Amino acid sequence: MVRRGQSQRFRFLGNDKNYVYLIMKIVTKNINIQNEIFTLTNQRALFWKKEKALILSDLHIGKTAHFRKNGIALANQIMKNDLERLSILIEYFQPEKFIVVGDLLHAGDNSDVDEFCSWRNQYKDLEFYLIEGNHDKISKKLELKLCLNYKSKFLEINDFVFVHDVEKEQLKFQITGHIHPGFVINSVVKKIKLPCFVVSENQLLLPAFSEFTGLDTKNLPKSGRFYVFTDSEIYEI
């Protein structure tokens, strides 16, 4: 079991008298990859101190609005909670770069995207990098709306390549998303699925940042180290 750098953060959500008291415990674990230190968190994000970069994948902004458009009643509080967690991480780490390793969006432009853009405008000095994922169908108009500083299929920083899904022919170490990795823990009562990071010889696989995603426990890198987390712990398996 690993438990490092615990910090409890809170924020009031809502307006007028309709407040929700959000408490979020940030647990961190430093790992060494290619002689670089990366900080895993139990809040589905990664921090690279040397580059002052907050790194995450699979926000799927607009997913709840897409469901509502298709007759499935889902509150957009799901996305609000994701953005509030992200705000707290930004306050905690004070990054200069914000790197999304694919699937920022879920279904193009919709009302949830408008809300994300309003959120983004709070952080005008934060450089925003998007590595395009399979859901990121972004027109030039939408690209401007999102206030992106960089958009591409790949991003190379030093000895690392950021790409949404792993590239088999890539020689550099890859930081990827797409899979929404999960790990099954067998308890006495039932099987429990938990999100995780997976580190293998040539890849660091990020968990999906949005909590409104499924978990894939099968299509994961072989011979990887699993960093499984809960709201209060990080476990290395």
Short mmCIF file of C-alpha atoms in Angstrom, two decimals:
data_model
loop_
_atom_site.label_atom_id
_atom_site.label_comp_id
_atom_site.label_asym_id
_atom_site.label_seq_id
_atom_site.Cartn_x
_atom_site.Cartn_y
_atom_site.Cartn_z
CA MET A 1 0.00 0.00 0.00
CA VAL A 2 1.26 3.49 -0.85
CA ARG A 3 0.06 6.67 0.76
CA ARG A 4 2.00 9.85 0.11
CA GLY A 5 1.43 13.59 0.14
CA GLN A 6 -2.10 13.61 1.50
CA SER A 7 -3.92 16.93 1.30
CA GLN A 8 -7.57 17.69 1.86
CA ARG A 9 -9.14 20.42 -0.26
CA PHE A 10 -12.64 21.79 -0.28
CA ARG A 11 -14.76 24.21 -2.25
CA PHE A 12 -18.31 25.53 -2.18
CA LEU A 13 -20.33 24.62 -5.26
CA GLY A 14 -23.47 26.34 -6.49
CA ASN A 15 -24.79 29.80 -5.78
CA ASP A 16 -27.16 31.66 -3.44
CA LYS A 17 -28.18 29.29 -0.64
CA ASN A 18 -27.76 26.11 -2.67
CA TYR A 19 -24.27 25.17 -1.55
CA VAL A 20 -22.63 21.77 -1.70
CA TYR A 21 -19.54 21.25 0.42
CA LEU A 22 -17.02 19.40 -1.77
CA ILE A 23 -14.20 17.71 0.14
CA MET A 24 -11.47 16.10 -1.92
CA LYS A 25 -8.45 14.28 -0.56
CA ILE A 26 -5.42 14.42 -2.82
CA VAL A 27 -3.08 11.46 -2.36
CA THR A 28 0.14 11.41 -4.41
CA LYS A 29 2.81 8.89 -5.32
CA ASN A 30 6.05 9.73 -7.13
CA ILE A 31 7.38 7.29 -9.72
CA ASN A 32 10.54 7.39 -11.80
CA ILE A 33 10.30 6.91 -15.58
CA GLN A 34 13.29 7.48 -17.88
CA ASN A 35 15.00 9.32 -14.99
CA GLU A 36 12.09 11.73 -14.71
CA ILE A 37 9.82 12.06 -11.68
CA PHE A 38 6.07 11.89 -12.31
CA THR A 39 3.48 12.31 -9.57
CA LEU A 40 0.45 10.03 -9.69
CA THR A 41 -2.70 11.17 -7.91
CA ASN A 42 -5.80 9.41 -6.68
CA GLN A 43 -7.77 12.09 -8.57
CA ARG A 44 -7.17 10.55 -12.01
CA ALA A 45 -4.41 12.93 -13.07
CA LEU A 46 -0.61 13.00 -13.35
CA PHE A 47 1.77 15.87 -12.58
CA TRP A 48 5.19 16.34 -14.18
CA LYS A 49 7.00 18.82 -11.94
CA LYS A 50 9.96 19.47 -14.25
CA GLU A 51 7.62 20.60 -17.04
CA LYS A 52 5.06 22.09 -14.62
CA ALA A 53 2.46 20.05 -16.52
CA LEU A 54 -0.84 18.63 -15.25
CA ILE A 55 -1.62 15.63 -17.46
CA LEU A 56 -4.87 13.73 -17.84
CA SER A 57 -7.01 11.93 -20.39
CA ASP A 58 -10.61 11.22 -21.36
CA LEU A 59 -12.67 14.04 -19.91
CA HIS A 60 -15.47 13.32 -22.40
CA ILE A 61 -16.94 16.81 -22.03
CA GLY A 62 -20.46 16.86 -23.49
CA LYS A 63 -21.28 13.24 -22.76
CA THR A 64 -24.14 14.07 -20.38
CA ALA A 65 -25.56 16.66 -22.81
CA HIS A 66 -25.36 14.06 -25.59
CA PHE A 67 -27.34 11.60 -23.47
CA ARG A 68 -29.95 14.25 -22.63
CA LYS A 69 -30.31 15.11 -26.31
CA ASN A 70 -31.08 11.44 -26.95
CA GLY A 71 -33.77 11.22 -24.29
CA ILE A 72 -31.74 9.95 -21.33
CA ALA A 73 -32.16 12.29 -18.36
CA LEU A 74 -28.74 12.93 -16.81
CA ALA A 75 -27.84 15.93 -14.66
CA ASN A 76 -24.87 17.97 -15.80
CA GLN A 77 -23.64 17.92 -12.19
CA ILE A 78 -21.51 14.97 -13.32
CA MET A 79 -19.44 17.27 -15.53
CA LYS A 80 -19.48 20.07 -12.94
CA ASN A 81 -17.92 17.71 -10.41
CA ASP A 82 -15.20 16.71 -12.89
CA LEU A 83 -14.35 20.37 -13.52
CA GLU A 84 -14.33 21.17 -9.82
CA ARG A 85 -11.89 18.33 -9.19
CA LEU A 86 -9.76 19.71 -12.00
CA SER A 87 -9.85 23.22 -10.51
CA ILE A 88 -8.70 21.88 -7.15
CA LEU A 89 -5.82 20.02 -8.82
CA ILE A 90 -4.78 23.21 -10.62
CA GLU A 91 -4.82 25.11 -7.33
CA TYR A 92 -2.83 22.33 -5.66
CA PHE A 93 -0.08 21.84 -8.27
CA GLN A 94 0.01 25.35 -9.84
CA PRO A 95 0.86 24.01 -13.34
CA GLU A 96 1.86 26.11 -16.32
CA LYS A 97 0.75 23.47 -18.86
CA PHE A 98 -2.50 21.51 -19.04
CA ILE A 99 -2.15 18.43 -21.29
CA VAL A 100 -5.20 16.38 -22.26
CA VAL A 101 -4.14 13.09 -23.85
CA GLY A 102 -7.22 12.64 -26.00
CA ASP A 103 -11.00 12.59 -25.80
CA LEU A 104 -11.43 16.03 -24.32
CA LEU A 105 -14.86 15.98 -25.97
CA HIS A 106 -17.41 13.25 -26.42
CA ALA A 107 -19.81 14.33 -29.16
CA GLY A 108 -18.70 17.60 -30.71
CA ASP A 109 -20.08 20.98 -29.69
CA ASN A 110 -23.00 21.19 -27.27
CA SER A 111 -24.16 23.00 -24.12
CA ASP A 112 -21.65 21.18 -21.90
CA VAL A 113 -18.85 22.44 -24.13
CA ASP A 114 -20.08 26.02 -23.53
CA GLU A 115 -19.78 25.40 -19.80
CA PHE A 116 -16.30 23.93 -20.20
CA CYS A 117 -15.20 27.00 -22.16
CA SER A 118 -16.47 29.26 -19.36
CA TRP A 119 -14.45 27.17 -16.92
CA ARG A 120 -11.37 27.35 -19.17
CA ASN A 121 -11.55 31.16 -19.21
CA GLN A 122 -10.70 31.19 -15.49
CA TYR A 123 -7.19 30.01 -16.39
CA LYS A 124 -6.09 32.24 -19.23
CA ASP A 125 -2.38 31.90 -18.34
CA LEU A 126 -2.50 28.10 -18.41
CA GLU A 127 -1.20 26.67 -21.70
CA PHE A 128 -3.75 24.19 -23.02
CA TYR A 129 -2.49 21.22 -25.09
CA LEU A 130 -4.85 18.73 -26.69
CA ILE A 131 -3.67 15.42 -28.11
CA GLU A 132 -6.57 14.47 -30.37
CA GLY A 133 -8.49 11.33 -29.51
CA ASN A 134 -11.04 9.34 -31.45
CA HIS A 135 -13.90 11.46 -30.02
CA ASP A 136 -12.24 14.82 -30.72
CA LYS A 137 -13.92 15.96 -33.93
CA ILE A 138 -12.97 19.62 -33.73
CA SER A 139 -13.63 22.23 -36.39
CA LYS A 140 -11.53 25.39 -36.67
CA LYS A 141 -14.42 27.33 -35.11
CA LEU A 142 -14.60 24.96 -32.15
CA GLU A 143 -10.81 24.99 -31.78
CA LEU A 144 -10.92 28.77 -31.30
CA LYS A 145 -13.82 28.46 -28.90
CA LEU A 146 -11.85 26.00 -26.74
CA CYS A 147 -8.88 28.42 -26.53
CA LEU A 148 -6.36 25.71 -27.38
CA ASN A 149 -2.66 26.58 -27.48
CA TYR A 150 -1.74 23.33 -29.23
CA LYS A 151 -3.69 20.58 -31.02
CA SER A 152 -2.17 17.55 -32.73
CA LYS A 153 -2.22 13.76 -32.86
CA PHE A 154 1.15 13.67 -31.08
CA LEU A 155 3.14 15.78 -28.66
CA GLU A 156 6.83 15.14 -28.00
CA ILE A 157 8.53 16.52 -24.89
CA ASN A 158 12.11 15.36 -24.33
CA ASP A 159 12.09 11.53 -24.37
CA PHE A 160 8.32 11.20 -24.11
CA VAL A 161 5.51 11.03 -26.66
CA PHE A 162 1.93 11.87 -25.74
CA VAL A 163 -0.59 10.03 -27.91
CA HIS A 164 -4.18 9.00 -27.22
CA ASP A 165 -3.80 5.32 -28.08
CA VAL A 166 -0.54 3.39 -28.03
CA GLU A 167 1.49 3.29 -31.26
CA LYS A 168 3.24 -0.06 -31.68
CA GLU A 169 6.00 1.31 -33.91
CA GLN A 170 6.83 4.23 -31.61
CA LEU A 171 10.30 3.93 -30.06
CA LYS A 172 9.99 6.66 -27.44
CA PHE A 173 8.20 6.15 -24.14
CA GLN A 174 4.47 6.81 -24.61
CA ILE A 175 2.00 8.46 -22.26
CA THR A 176 -1.47 7.39 -23.41
CA GLY A 177 -5.17 7.24 -22.54
CA HIS A 178 -8.15 5.76 -24.40
CA ILE A 179 -8.47 2.44 -22.52
CA HIS A 180 -10.05 3.72 -19.25
CA PRO A 181 -8.00 1.13 -17.31
CA GLY A 182 -9.44 -0.66 -14.31
CA PHE A 183 -8.30 -3.37 -11.91
CA VAL A 184 -10.46 -6.05 -10.25
CA ILE A 185 -10.00 -6.66 -6.54
CA ASN A 186 -11.63 -9.80 -5.18
CA SER A 187 -13.10 -9.14 -1.76
CA VAL A 188 -14.93 -11.58 0.49
CA VAL A 189 -18.26 -10.02 -0.48
CA LYS A 190 -17.85 -9.18 -4.17
CA LYS A 191 -15.50 -8.18 -6.95
CA ILE A 192 -14.61 -4.50 -6.90
CA LYS A 193 -13.45 -2.58 -9.99
CA LEU A 194 -11.17 0.38 -9.37
CA PRO A 195 -9.50 2.84 -11.77
CA CYS A 196 -5.73 2.73 -12.10
CA PHE A 197 -2.57 3.87 -13.81
CA VAL A 198 -0.58 1.19 -15.64
CA VAL A 199 3.18 1.48 -16.23
CA SER A 200 4.96 -0.91 -18.57
CA GLU A 201 8.36 -0.87 -20.26
CA ASN A 202 7.34 1.63 -22.94
CA GLN A 203 4.03 3.09 -21.77
CA LEU A 204 2.26 4.95 -19.00
CA LEU A 205 -1.49 4.42 -19.39
CA LEU A 206 -3.64 7.09 -17.75
CA PRO A 207 -7.03 6.50 -16.14
CA ALA A 208 -10.07 8.27 -17.56
CA PHE A 209 -10.39 11.59 -15.74
CA SER A 210 -14.17 11.71 -15.96
CA GLU A 211 -15.93 9.56 -13.40
CA PHE A 212 -18.74 9.02 -15.94
CA THR A 213 -16.83 6.32 -17.84
CA GLY A 214 -16.59 2.56 -17.72
CA LEU A 215 -13.48 0.61 -16.73
CA ASP A 216 -11.63 -1.79 -19.04
CA THR A 217 -9.98 -4.57 -17.03
CA LYS A 218 -8.92 -6.73 -20.00
CA ASN A 219 -7.24 -4.73 -22.78
CA LEU A 220 -4.32 -3.54 -20.66
CA PRO A 221 -0.53 -3.54 -21.20
CA LYS A 222 1.07 -6.86 -20.37
CA SER A 223 3.66 -7.11 -17.58
CA GLY A 224 2.64 -3.71 -16.26
CA ARG A 225 2.75 -2.26 -12.76
CA PHE A 226 -0.70 -1.26 -11.60
CA TYR A 227 -1.27 1.79 -9.41
CA VAL A 228 -4.83 1.30 -8.20
CA PHE A 229 -6.52 4.07 -6.25
CA THR A 230 -9.54 4.95 -4.15
CA ASP A 231 -10.69 8.25 -2.65
CA SER A 232 -8.11 7.87 0.10
CA GLU A 233 -5.33 5.51 -1.03
CA ILE A 234 -2.97 4.51 -3.85
CA TYR A 235 -1.99 0.83 -4.00
CA GLU A 236 0.90 -0.53 -6.10
CA ILE A 237 0.11 -4.02 -7.40
#
